[in-house]
Every structure is written in structure tokens, then in C-alpha cells.
Amino acid sequence: MMAGWLAAFVLVVPILSTGATTLAHGVPRLQGWLSLLGSYLLLVVSVALLVVVLRDGMVVLQSGNWAAPFGITFAVDSLGAVMTVIAAITGAACLTFGLGEIGEAERRAWFHPLSHVLLLGVCGAFLTGDLFNLYVWFEVMLIASFGLMTVGGTKAQIDGAVKYVALNLVATLMFLLAVALIYGLTGTLNFADIARSVPAVSNRGLLTAAATLLMAAFGMKAAVFPLFFWLPAAYHTPLVSVSAVFAGLLTKVGVYALIRAFTLLFTHDPGWTHTLLLWIAGLTMVTGVLGAAAQTEMRRILSWHIISQIGYMVMGLALATPLGLIGSVFYLVHHIIVKANLFLIAGVAARLTGSMELKRIGGLYRSAPWLGVLFFIPAFSLAGFPPLSGFWAKLVLVRAALEIGSWWIAAAALVTGLLTIYSMTKIWAEAFWKPHPAGESAARPLGEAPTVMLLPISALAAGTVVIGLFAQPFYVVAERAALELLDPASYIAAVLGGAR
Amino acid sequence: MWKRAADPMELPLVLLIGLLTAVATWLMLSRNLIRLLLGFGVLGNAVNLSIFVAGRLTRDTPPLVPLDAETIAGAFANPLPQALVLTAIVIGFGLLAFALVLAWVAYERLGTVRTDEMRVAEPPEEKA
């Protein structure tokens, strides 16, 4: 029972933070501190939840004490708990960074309350055990992200937001239509109950169609090939703290939903769904990395790399072997930390040199060598250099592919890793190595960046190193999450109880 | 699992959903942002009707438990789709309201509602 309350607190904390930061809107300093306090409190509660889940197994909360499948169920397995912790880490890091970046105008545009609504939506999506509830959390997250994207109101932001909003609206309706079809076929919306009912559905064709529609909806949120166009159009435009949260978290909620749907709900036709996912994974990796090679603006390069990295996570899911899913989970954890950090570093680099555009900047290695070190860690982790976290993530995935003889996807993964180095070297050579085009003094020393910006960057970089050097405990957790995913029967039993 | 004969109203409703989807698709293919959003509104209605039909159309008593009883005697209409559709309508309304304001701001700041003329975030290749 206590454990159920803990799961509820993960949602209550961001709700309270939203309320508190809204009420404190007229008192800037108080609002900032409340916002920060809320994000760290969320971190504490979500870590506690993870500890409980790892110790005692799945936490199930039936809201209002209505037994599943009649009430709204929250079901937290290892994957959900891990994702919640990572979401809280990202939120805390980016809100800390935001203290240095957010000016009065941005604060007045409701940056703090919107951030907490976003975290609420993300955590809700990770915890829920109900398909329609998942839709609602997606929308909570979406409307907050719309607001955050336009904080600042520059022309580029409005332009990016138009594309982001338009494509996400379409994905929303696809999701809702899939929900309608699944409800019509199975008569239920509870994850566990759907999973139990799927084998008995007589209209297999429509079931696969609904599953594919759901794949398209989640795929658009996750920015997989060929549905990713909204991402590079939008992710480089908002504030740095906002784009770092988006880059780290939002697409990964789509990946999480894909993993949930295609391990728990729809494993009835893997010949179609999982083969399709494997093709999507390969094409997503390659197009993403090639798109990045053509860019010369830091955040646009990094945005394209989000797409290519999503391919790796989908790849592990598509392989659907224990090792593949371990790889996916490990990759999710590694990637969110690294990618959010790279966006934050790009923000500091732009602050010290005056631009995100590589042609117009340089000289950072001379003026701020420590930023070079901080960039080096996530950048080479992203490319998969040992002993950083990305190496282990890629190693597990490539090994999983080789194990079942999917040679071409393993080759695509390795080539993508190689091309990732090209992009990271490009940022290194242009922003750090070459002299600043406007003269040596145009690149400012690291000391001129606010400490609140450097703290989260250092902490996230330290996290990347720790995951790399002490990979074993993280691997064990990922393994446990993966094995739970491959055992839907115990999920169903935990939610619905042994009877019926 | 469901075991009921289809109601005769099912076919007209399904045809209406098809018609709305076709209209919405046509509107959303436009490069004009306003038409795209109108298309979103129409498609939203089509999807909401699908939820309604997916919950099965029946001619039974309303799902209201009498004051002196614990349960409803006999067959009653499925109340769940209405709750789902109501939620979806509210969410769709919120999203559409935001999107319309965004379109208005885009028109004010970018001076156009044509999506192919919005190239600020992704400018065409710089001329060397």
C-alpha cells in the first residue's frame, strides 16, 4: 500500500510544483526556488520508487480502489521506474541550468509552471497502465511542450512551433483512432487486460492494422524514419534549457510507448510489426546521421543525432531478444543523460562565443579548455567510445543483432557510430579548435558562464563516466527491466491478480 | 468479448466517419495553415465518432442506476465511450485553441499563413 502511495507521489509532486510556481508567479526569486525544490523533490521520490520496485517487484496502484480493469490503473515495472528517475534527473538538471538562462521575459511566459506540467505528463506516461490514460498524459506533455517551445516568441521559435504543433496534432489523432480500434476489438483499455484479450480477438487483420496505427503515432512522437521531419525543424529554436529537456526526454517517451506496446500488447504478429520496426530502426539511424553531416549549426547537428540515436533504441525492441531489450533500456538511460548534456553544453558554448552557428564561432579550446573536456565526455559517449556509457549500450545492441544473425542492422549500427564521430569532430574542430573568426578575444573564458549552468553539465558528464566505468549495476537493472518486458504474463498477473 | 448484432445505425455513422476523414485529409494537404487546422478539427470529430461506434451502438436503457437498486436490471447503453469522447473533445478543443492562436501569432510575426513560406527556422542554403 505504501508503495502505491509512492507512485502517486511521483505525480503529486509535479502537480504541487505547478501550483506553487503558478501562485508564486509575482515573486520571481521565490518562484525560481520553488521550481528547483519541486524538481529535486521529484528526483528523491522517483529514486525511492525505483528502489521499492527493484526490491519488491512491480508497484500497482488502482486509483479510487476500483479493481482493474474497471478503474484507472498505474502499474510501475522496472522500466517505468527507471524512466521516471531519468526524467527527474533531466528535469532537475535543466531547471538548474535554467536559473542562469531564464530572463524576466521568459519567466513571465510561464516557463516554470509549464516545465512542471511537462514533467507531470512525462512521469504519468511512464507510470500509467491504461491506454487511454496514456493518451491523456501524452496530451498533458504535448500542450506543455507547445507552451515551452514558444517561450521567448522569436520568429524562428514560432516557425519551428508551427511544424512541431502541426505534426504532433496529426500523431495525436492517429493515437486516438488506434485507441478506438483497440477498444472496439478487445472491449478494454487496461494494458494488462488488452494483453490478455489480444489472443482471443478473431479479426486479426484489424488488430494488426490498429497496432500499426499505434506504431505510426508513437513513431511520430519518437521521431523515427519517415516521420521525423518536425524534429529538426523545431528542436534548435527554443531556449537551451527547454531544448535540452525536449532532446533528452520527449522523443524517448515515444520510444517508451513503442517498447510498452510491442512487448506487452502486440506480440501477435511479429513477422509484420517487428520486421517493420527493424527496417524503421535501420533507416532512422542512417538518415539521422546523414542529416547531421549536412548541418553546420550546433543544435541542428545534435537534433539530427537524436533521430539517429532513436534508431538504436528501436533496433533493440525490434530484435525482441533479451539482449536486444537490455540494449534498448541501457541505451535509453545513457542517451537521455548524454543528449540533454550536449544541448546544455552547446548553450554554454554559444554563450561564450556568441552563436550556435559553427562558421561564426571558434577558439573555445584556448579560452575555455574545461568546456572542451566537458564536451568530450558526452560527445564521445554518443559516438560509442570505450569506456564511456555509449560504448556499452552499442556493444550490447550490436552483439544482440549478431546473435540472431541480423548482419545488416549490426552493420548499420556500426557505420552510424562511425559517422557520429564525424559530426562530433566537426563541432570540436569548428567550435573548439579553430580560432574565433572575430579575433581571439571574441571567445570568452569559462568563468563568464554562470555556475548554475556548469553544475548540471558537470553532474551529467560525471554520470556518463560513472555509467561507463561501473556499467555492471546499470546493466543488471537494464537486464531486469528487459526480462520483465519479455514476461507479459507476470505484468498481467500483477495488475489483474491471479484470479479471473 | 463483444457478442451483439450490429445496429442499423452503424453503417450510416461509418459512412459519415469516412466522409469526414476524406474532407479532413483534403483540407490538411493544403499549404495554408488555417485549412490545416480546420482539417484537424474535422478529423478530430471523425475520430471521436469512431470511438463512439467502437463502443457499439445499442438501443438500451440509459446507464443510470435507480435510486433503490444496486445495479441496472437488463441491458443498458455503454457509458464508457461517452466518457472517452468527452475527454477527447476537451483535449482536442484545447489543442485547437492553442494552434489557432499560434497560427495568428505566426501570421503577425512571419507575415504569412502558407507553410511553404515559413523558412525562418530552416533557412534555404546560404548563398556563398
XYZ file of C-alpha atoms in Angstrom:
628
model
C 0.000 0.000 0.000
C 2.825 2.394 0.885
C 4.425 1.590 -2.437
C 1.225 2.616 -4.212
C 1.337 5.963 -2.448
C 4.903 6.416 -3.595
C 3.810 6.006 -7.209
C 1.070 8.558 -6.605
C 3.594 10.989 -5.114
C 5.597 10.915 -8.350
C 2.542 12.568 -9.920
C 1.519 14.653 -6.912
C 4.914 16.373 -6.632
C 4.865 17.936 -10.126
C 1.198 18.891 -9.651
C 2.095 20.692 -6.421
C 5.149 22.275 -8.063
C 2.945 23.543 -10.881
C 0.522 25.028 -8.392
C 3.235 26.537 -6.194
C 5.155 28.101 -9.092
C 1.902 29.469 -10.513
C 0.936 31.072 -7.200
C 4.452 32.499 -6.803
C 4.395 33.963 -10.298
C 4.561 37.513 -8.978
C 7.607 36.791 -6.776
C 10.438 35.886 -9.180
C 13.049 34.606 -6.717
C 10.572 32.546 -4.746
C 9.195 31.048 -7.958
C 12.663 30.013 -9.088
C 13.474 28.348 -5.783
C 10.104 26.598 -5.565
C 10.583 25.317 -9.084
C 14.027 23.976 -8.239
C 12.804 22.483 -4.973
C 9.967 20.735 -6.822
C 12.302 19.216 -9.374
C 14.702 17.873 -6.727
C 11.799 16.568 -4.648
C 10.590 14.714 -7.740
C 14.065 13.218 -8.078
C 14.013 11.987 -4.477
C 10.523 10.477 -4.763
C 11.260 8.774 -8.081
C 14.525 7.290 -6.764
C 12.595 5.961 -3.761
C 10.061 4.422 -6.149
C 12.829 2.793 -8.169
C 14.365 1.336 -5.004
C 10.997 -0.106 -3.965
C 10.324 -1.539 -7.426
C 13.755 -3.164 -7.595
C 13.362 -4.578 -4.091
C 9.728 -5.737 -4.042
C 8.779 -6.034 -7.707
C 6.020 -4.226 -9.597
C 4.074 -1.491 -7.881
C 0.407 -1.384 -8.867
C -1.913 1.446 -7.880
C -5.649 1.172 -8.566
C -6.921 4.721 -8.368
C -10.026 5.106 -6.245
C -9.615 1.440 -5.279
C -11.554 0.406 -8.376
C -10.219 -3.024 -9.299
C -8.581 -3.366 -12.692
C -9.727 -3.365 -15.449
C -12.594 -1.087 -14.334
C -10.651 1.719 -12.726
C -7.610 3.625 -13.902
C -4.519 1.574 -13.171
C -0.993 2.781 -12.574
C 1.482 -0.061 -12.977
C 5.160 0.580 -12.390
C 7.629 -2.063 -13.524
C 11.416 -1.671 -13.579
C 11.401 0.099 -16.949
C 8.766 2.601 -15.845
C 10.617 3.318 -12.603
C 13.986 3.723 -14.349
C 12.479 6.093 -16.916
C 10.869 8.170 -14.164
C 14.214 8.591 -12.402
C 15.903 9.617 -15.647
C 13.088 12.075 -16.354
C 13.521 13.594 -12.901
C 17.304 13.856 -13.398
C 16.820 15.627 -16.717
C 14.212 17.929 -15.224
C 16.386 18.851 -12.258
C 19.464 19.422 -14.447
C 17.648 21.596 -16.969
C 15.765 23.650 -14.375
C 19.070 24.288 -12.581
C 20.588 25.366 -15.880
C 17.501 27.481 -16.471
C 18.251 29.614 -13.396
C 21.159 31.035 -15.357
C 19.350 31.327 -18.659
C 15.820 32.409 -17.889
C 15.342 36.146 -18.017
C 12.349 38.095 -16.779
C 10.531 37.862 -20.126
C 10.873 34.091 -20.290
C 9.840 33.756 -16.663
C 6.763 35.838 -17.371
C 5.911 33.451 -20.215
C 5.261 30.824 -17.513
C 8.492 28.866 -18.016
C 8.467 27.296 -14.532
C 4.842 26.087 -14.289
C 4.982 24.772 -17.860
C 8.181 22.835 -17.093
C 6.491 21.077 -14.219
C 3.398 20.284 -16.279
C 5.755 18.765 -18.838
C 7.419 16.622 -16.158
C 3.967 15.622 -14.909
C 2.961 14.425 -18.363
C 6.212 12.547 -18.883
C 6.072 10.795 -15.473
C 2.387 9.997 -15.926
C 3.126 8.361 -19.278
C 5.827 6.212 -17.660
C 3.620 5.096 -14.778
C 0.224 4.506 -16.317
C -1.172 1.062 -17.025
C -4.041 2.195 -19.217
C -4.040 3.050 -22.912
C -6.482 5.956 -22.756
C -4.731 7.303 -19.702
C -1.502 7.168 -21.683
C -3.207 9.288 -24.351
C -4.179 11.838 -21.725
C -0.621 12.017 -20.313
C 0.718 12.433 -23.837
C -1.581 15.409 -24.298
C -0.579 16.923 -20.953
C 3.021 16.645 -22.074
C 2.218 17.949 -25.533
C 0.342 21.080 -24.511
C 3.099 21.968 -22.027
C 5.733 21.419 -24.695
C 3.798 23.702 -27.077
C 3.909 26.420 -24.464
C 7.582 25.879 -23.644
C 8.624 25.824 -27.272
C 7.283 29.314 -27.829
C 8.699 30.817 -24.601
C 10.656 33.739 -25.991
C 8.475 34.220 -29.053
C 11.209 34.763 -31.665
C 10.394 34.314 -35.334
C 12.359 31.066 -35.533
C 10.521 29.709 -32.487
C 7.102 30.490 -33.950
C 8.162 28.930 -37.242
C 9.529 25.806 -35.554
C 6.483 25.555 -33.299
C 4.101 25.613 -36.276
C 5.718 22.486 -37.730
C 6.042 20.844 -34.325
C 2.414 21.513 -33.436
C 1.004 20.527 -36.833
C 2.676 17.125 -36.987
C 2.034 16.340 -33.347
C -1.661 17.100 -33.785
C -1.813 14.510 -36.555
C 0.017 11.964 -34.371
C -2.452 12.652 -31.569
C -5.423 11.785 -33.758
C -3.718 8.641 -35.038
C -3.144 7.583 -31.447
C -6.779 8.260 -30.582
C -8.038 6.336 -33.616
C -5.838 3.390 -32.650
C -7.305 3.565 -29.147
C -10.817 3.453 -30.631
C -9.998 0.423 -32.785
C -8.326 -1.434 -29.927
C -11.252 -0.683 -27.648
C -13.659 -1.895 -30.310
C -11.709 -5.136 -30.748
C -10.910 -6.026 -27.153
C -13.526 -4.116 -25.154
C -10.934 -2.796 -22.729
C -8.256 -0.123 -22.381
C -6.279 -1.510 -19.472
C -2.824 -2.617 -20.721
C -2.922 -5.925 -18.874
C -6.491 -6.625 -19.936
C -5.713 -5.791 -23.591
C -2.687 -8.079 -23.460
C -4.899 -10.836 -22.076
C -7.648 -10.290 -24.654
C -5.471 -9.979 -27.767
C -5.020 -13.754 -28.363
C -8.831 -14.200 -28.424
C -9.513 -11.433 -30.978
C -10.908 -13.030 -34.123
C -10.313 -10.123 -36.533
C -6.510 -10.497 -36.744
C -6.173 -8.169 -39.735
C -7.832 -5.237 -37.987
C -5.810 -5.917 -34.863
C -2.573 -5.661 -36.803
C -3.877 -2.521 -38.523
C -4.600 -0.948 -35.124
C -1.148 -1.973 -33.890
C 0.466 -0.410 -36.954
C -1.540 2.787 -36.467
C -0.312 2.907 -32.881
C 3.216 2.335 -34.160
C 2.840 5.297 -36.511
C 1.515 7.519 -33.715
C 4.270 6.610 -31.253
C 6.810 6.616 -34.067
C 5.941 10.201 -34.882
C 6.423 11.174 -31.237
C 9.698 9.255 -31.202
C 10.796 10.860 -34.498
C 11.569 7.668 -36.416
C 12.003 7.420 -40.166
C 9.976 8.581 -42.112
C 8.020 10.622 -39.546
C 10.809 12.750 -38.073
C 10.565 15.976 -40.083
C 9.090 18.030 -37.278
C 12.132 17.444 -35.057
C 14.963 19.091 -36.999
C 12.513 21.880 -37.880
C 11.876 22.751 -34.271
C 14.377 21.489 -31.715
C 17.063 24.087 -32.341
C 14.749 27.050 -31.819
C 13.635 27.164 -28.151
C 15.639 28.192 -25.094
C 18.589 25.937 -24.326
C 17.096 24.583 -21.096
C 13.856 23.828 -22.932
C 15.508 22.191 -25.919
C 17.677 20.066 -23.603
C 14.583 18.685 -21.843
C 12.927 18.091 -25.214
C 16.044 16.456 -26.664
C 16.564 14.262 -23.648
C 13.016 13.306 -22.771
C 10.222 13.887 -25.225
C 11.132 11.598 -28.103
C 12.083 8.951 -25.553
C 8.515 8.930 -24.230
C 7.581 7.834 -27.743
C 10.245 5.118 -27.623
C 8.994 4.025 -24.218
C 5.438 3.794 -25.562
C 6.688 1.761 -28.546
C 8.506 -0.619 -26.200
C 5.429 -0.967 -23.990
C 3.082 -1.548 -26.928
C 5.248 -4.042 -28.764
C 6.370 -6.138 -25.814
C 3.187 -6.211 -23.750
C 0.267 -5.610 -26.105
C 1.078 -6.610 -29.663
C 3.328 -9.609 -29.983
C 0.737 -11.497 -32.020
C 2.242 -10.783 -35.427
C 5.995 -10.169 -35.029
C 6.567 -11.157 -38.660
C 4.931 -7.868 -39.661
C 5.307 -5.500 -36.694
C 8.806 -6.349 -35.540
C 10.211 -6.712 -39.050
C 8.762 -3.300 -39.843
C 10.320 -1.915 -36.657
C 13.701 -3.323 -37.645
C 13.576 -1.625 -41.051
C 12.459 1.606 -39.389
C 15.349 1.314 -36.923
C 17.972 0.894 -39.634
C 16.630 3.692 -41.826
C 16.218 6.012 -38.819
C 19.841 5.514 -37.781
C 21.267 6.133 -41.220
C 19.079 9.069 -42.297
C 19.591 10.758 -38.938
C 23.335 10.580 -39.046
C 23.498 11.643 -42.707
C 21.204 14.568 -41.967
C 23.545 15.636 -39.179
C 26.537 15.544 -41.501
C 24.921 18.233 -43.673
C 24.354 20.710 -40.812
C 26.617 23.477 -39.550
C 24.646 24.731 -36.538
C 25.392 23.019 -33.234
C 21.859 22.331 -32.060
C 20.739 21.307 -35.556
C 23.568 18.754 -35.723
C 22.594 17.445 -32.314
C 18.895 17.342 -33.265
C 19.618 15.101 -36.247
C 21.653 12.894 -33.954
C 18.624 12.445 -31.703
C 16.880 10.866 -34.694
C 19.792 8.568 -35.468
C 20.050 7.508 -31.824
C 16.325 6.707 -31.670
C 17.116 4.102 -34.326
C 19.341 2.219 -31.885
C 16.631 2.059 -29.237
C 14.027 0.852 -31.718
C 16.545 -1.675 -33.023
C 16.791 -3.419 -29.660
C 12.995 -3.542 -29.444
C 12.707 -4.909 -32.993
C 15.194 -7.707 -32.282
C 12.929 -8.654 -29.344
C 15.590 -10.863 -27.758
C 16.554 -10.430 -24.089
C 19.900 -8.954 -25.092
C 18.233 -6.607 -27.592
C 15.847 -5.207 -24.983
C 18.646 -4.892 -22.439
C 20.435 -2.850 -25.067
C 17.381 -0.671 -25.665
C 16.866 0.068 -21.977
C 20.564 0.734 -21.395
C 20.618 2.957 -24.467
C 17.613 4.956 -23.257
C 19.274 5.701 -19.926
C 22.646 6.528 -21.471
C 21.187 8.589 -24.290
C 18.897 10.834 -22.246
C 21.756 11.917 -19.991
C 24.228 12.409 -22.822
C 21.879 14.203 -25.195
C 20.476 16.616 -22.630
C 24.051 17.385 -21.614
C 25.203 18.060 -25.177
C 22.384 20.569 -25.658
C 23.327 22.295 -22.395
C 26.985 22.406 -23.455
C 26.009 23.831 -26.831
C 24.142 26.509 -24.897
C 27.215 27.418 -22.854
C 29.421 27.337 -25.958
C 27.051 29.724 -27.718
C 27.021 31.973 -24.681
C 30.814 32.174 -24.609
C 31.269 32.659 -28.351
C 28.103 34.423 -29.398
C 26.478 31.897 -31.744
C 25.367 28.317 -32.353
C 26.453 28.599 -35.986
C 29.800 26.815 -36.336
C 31.009 29.124 -39.123
C 30.804 32.134 -36.852
C 32.483 30.747 -33.738
C 35.711 29.124 -32.576
C 38.582 29.423 -30.144
C 36.856 27.704 -27.244
C 39.709 25.305 -26.586
C 42.020 28.228 -25.954
C 39.604 30.293 -23.895
C 37.687 27.544 -22.043
C 39.649 24.278 -22.097
C 37.495 22.705 -19.377
C 34.422 23.110 -21.541
C 36.347 21.040 -24.070
C 36.712 18.271 -21.518
C 33.035 18.527 -20.594
C 32.092 18.356 -24.286
C 34.470 15.498 -24.977
C 32.778 13.146 -22.486
C 29.191 13.157 -23.816
C 30.282 13.624 -27.443
C 32.464 10.548 -27.495
C 29.983 8.640 -25.387
C 27.419 9.417 -28.086
C 29.756 8.040 -30.732
C 30.360 4.921 -28.635
C 33.966 5.236 -27.462
C 35.062 2.947 -24.619
C 34.936 3.241 -21.673
C 32.044 5.721 -21.822
C 28.388 4.753 -21.414
C 27.593 4.781 -25.148
C 30.172 2.082 -25.803
C 28.402 -0.462 -23.606
C 24.999 0.460 -25.000
C 26.203 -0.035 -28.574
C 28.177 -3.174 -27.688
C 25.092 -4.872 -26.243
C 22.917 -3.907 -29.220
C 25.414 -4.968 -31.880
C 26.018 -8.228 -30.071
C 22.245 -8.806 -29.853
C 21.990 -8.286 -33.619
C 24.895 -10.609 -34.383
C 23.488 -13.256 -32.069
C 20.388 -13.729 -34.206
C 22.226 -13.150 -37.470
C 20.811 -9.714 -38.385
C 24.035 -8.722 -40.079
C 22.777 -5.667 -41.917
C 21.321 -3.960 -38.851
C 24.586 -4.573 -36.981
C 26.467 -3.063 -39.926
C 24.091 -0.056 -39.992
C 24.639 0.460 -36.250
C 28.423 0.399 -36.609
C 28.503 2.703 -39.655
C 26.185 5.124 -37.858
C 28.561 5.146 -34.898
C 31.442 5.957 -37.207
C 29.562 8.812 -38.870
C 28.604 10.137 -35.432
C 32.307 10.660 -34.779
C 32.438 12.747 -37.948
C 29.791 15.148 -36.619
C 31.318 15.339 -33.152
C 34.754 16.017 -34.651
C 33.168 18.733 -36.759
C 31.825 20.510 -33.689
C 35.172 20.010 -31.964
C 37.224 21.325 -34.885
C 34.972 24.304 -35.584
C 33.845 25.456 -32.150
C 36.855 24.483 -30.060
C 39.930 24.115 -32.238
C 39.852 26.769 -34.949
C 40.420 30.390 -33.892
C 37.359 32.583 -33.464
C 36.710 34.401 -36.766
C 36.149 37.688 -34.890
C 39.554 37.566 -33.169
C 40.984 35.834 -30.148
C 39.141 37.873 -27.546
C 35.732 37.016 -29.035
C 35.780 33.622 -27.281
C 35.197 34.221 -23.596
C 36.664 32.170 -20.722
C 34.559 29.568 -18.912
C 34.372 31.729 -15.797
C 31.938 34.041 -17.584
C 29.281 31.334 -17.745
C 27.078 31.247 -14.637
C 27.960 28.482 -12.169
C 24.353 27.222 -12.177
C 24.897 26.349 -15.844
C 28.148 24.483 -15.277
C 26.922 22.460 -12.296
C 24.330 20.363 -14.153
C 26.710 19.889 -17.092
C 29.436 18.574 -14.782
C 26.989 16.354 -12.917
C 25.606 14.831 -16.122
C 29.128 14.319 -17.503
C 30.094 12.606 -14.247
C 27.022 10.400 -14.644
C 28.142 9.413 -18.135
C 31.584 8.472 -16.855
C 30.150 6.519 -13.920
C 27.784 4.536 -16.169
C 30.758 3.809 -18.405
C 33.240 2.774 -15.732
C 30.807 0.951 -13.465
C 28.461 -0.445 -16.096
C 27.630 -3.645 -14.243
C 24.936 -2.396 -11.809
C 23.260 -0.421 -14.617
C 23.395 -3.485 -16.830
C 21.787 -5.585 -14.092
C 18.901 -3.127 -13.792
C 18.511 -2.983 -17.574
C 18.540 -6.776 -17.684
C 15.846 -6.954 -15.072
C 13.698 -4.418 -16.935
C 14.192 -6.352 -20.179
C 13.292 -9.699 -18.645
C 10.147 -8.178 -17.154
C 9.217 -6.836 -20.590
C 9.612 -10.294 -22.097
C 7.321 -11.792 -19.483
C 3.912 -10.140 -20.057
C 2.199 -12.876 -18.032
C 3.623 -11.582 -14.764
C 2.626 -7.990 -15.680
C -0.909 -9.208 -16.326
C -0.941 -11.187 -13.075
C 0.364 -8.219 -11.079
C -2.326 -5.881 -12.425
C -5.341 -8.149 -12.668
C -4.487 -10.502 -9.841
C -4.133 -14.255 -10.199
C -7.880 -14.893 -10.379
C -10.219 -14.488 -13.390
C -15.597 -10.096 -25.560
C -18.338 -8.464 -27.620
C -21.321 -10.506 -28.735
C -24.041 -8.333 -30.236
C -25.544 -7.842 -33.654
C -24.654 -4.553 -35.307
C -27.229 -1.788 -35.000
C -28.613 -0.477 -38.336
C -27.263 2.999 -37.451
C -23.726 1.662 -37.633
C -23.412 1.845 -41.418
C -24.554 5.488 -41.809
C -22.223 6.538 -38.992
C -19.295 4.679 -40.525
C -20.015 6.328 -43.884
C -20.102 9.712 -42.153
C -16.741 8.983 -40.497
C -15.332 8.095 -43.912
C -16.691 11.299 -45.432
C -15.317 13.452 -42.597
C -11.921 11.742 -42.872
C -11.829 12.386 -46.611
C -12.737 16.049 -46.167
C -10.179 16.442 -43.370
C -7.422 14.791 -45.401
C -8.142 17.098 -48.320
C -8.052 20.148 -46.038
C -4.858 19.043 -44.296
C -2.996 18.551 -47.553
C -3.279 22.297 -48.101
C -0.255 24.529 -47.576
C -2.499 27.028 -45.844
C -2.135 26.769 -42.075
C -5.767 27.718 -41.415
C -7.075 24.963 -43.687
C -4.732 22.516 -41.990
C -6.192 23.410 -38.603
C -9.761 23.213 -39.908
C -8.848 19.771 -41.195
C -7.579 18.863 -37.742
C -10.903 19.904 -36.235
C -12.893 17.832 -38.740
C -10.608 14.796 -38.356
C -10.951 15.070 -34.591
C -14.714 14.708 -34.969
C -14.275 11.703 -37.239
C -12.027 10.033 -34.655
C -14.432 10.845 -31.820
C -17.278 9.267 -33.760
C -15.096 6.184 -34.279
C -14.673 5.852 -30.520
C -18.435 6.133 -30.181
C -19.049 3.410 -32.785
C -16.279 1.227 -31.337
C -18.239 1.185 -28.064
C -21.155 -0.418 -30.018
C -24.424 1.283 -30.827
C -27.304 -0.202 -28.878
C -30.929 0.776 -28.168
C -30.991 0.054 -24.438
C -31.820 1.959 -21.292
C -29.514 4.787 -20.215
C -26.751 3.623 -17.844
C -28.392 5.090 -14.722
C -28.751 3.002 -11.581
C -32.205 3.519 -9.999
C -32.232 5.036 -6.504
C -33.489 1.868 -4.805
C -31.189 -0.585 -6.646
C -27.522 -1.566 -6.669
C -27.309 -2.469 -10.341
C -29.270 -1.891 -13.540
C -31.641 -4.662 -14.492
C -31.329 -5.808 -18.113
C -29.234 -4.404 -20.947
C -28.043 -0.802 -20.783
C -26.099 1.508 -23.087
C -22.303 1.505 -22.812
C -21.351 4.674 -20.888
C -17.573 4.388 -21.380
C -17.304 5.696 -24.971
C -19.123 8.858 -23.909
C -16.605 9.446 -21.150
C -13.751 8.832 -23.597
C -15.239 11.063 -26.292
C -15.918 13.813 -23.779
C -12.266 13.721 -22.667
C -11.089 13.658 -26.260
C -13.320 16.623 -27.173
C -11.936 18.698 -24.318
C -8.332 17.838 -25.196
C -8.951 18.440 -28.901
C -10.544 21.787 -28.090
C -7.519 22.825 -26.010
C -5.058 21.814 -28.700
C -7.069 23.529 -31.437
C -7.357 26.717 -29.377
C -3.588 26.802 -28.886
C -2.948 26.002 -32.542
C -5.251 28.800 -33.728
C -3.509 31.342 -31.505
C -0.170 30.060 -32.771
C -1.365 30.477 -36.372
C -2.437 34.024 -35.582
C 0.934 34.844 -33.980
C 2.684 33.219 -36.941
C 0.678 35.429 -39.296
C 1.583 38.530 -37.262
C 5.302 37.806 -36.897
C 6.095 35.889 -40.070
C 3.576 37.671 -42.285
C 2.177 34.531 -43.876
C -0.035 31.542 -43.184
C 1.461 29.478 -46.003
C 3.646 26.757 -44.563
C 5.992 26.632 -47.571
C 6.877 30.279 -46.993
C 7.861 29.656 -43.374
C 11.591 29.158 -43.702
C 12.941 31.083 -40.717
C 13.886 28.061 -38.586
C 15.245 26.138 -41.536
C 16.500 28.773 -43.965
C 17.323 27.739 -47.546
C 21.043 27.116 -48.154
C 23.050 30.299 -47.703
C 24.425 31.625 -50.945
C 28.212 31.517 -50.945
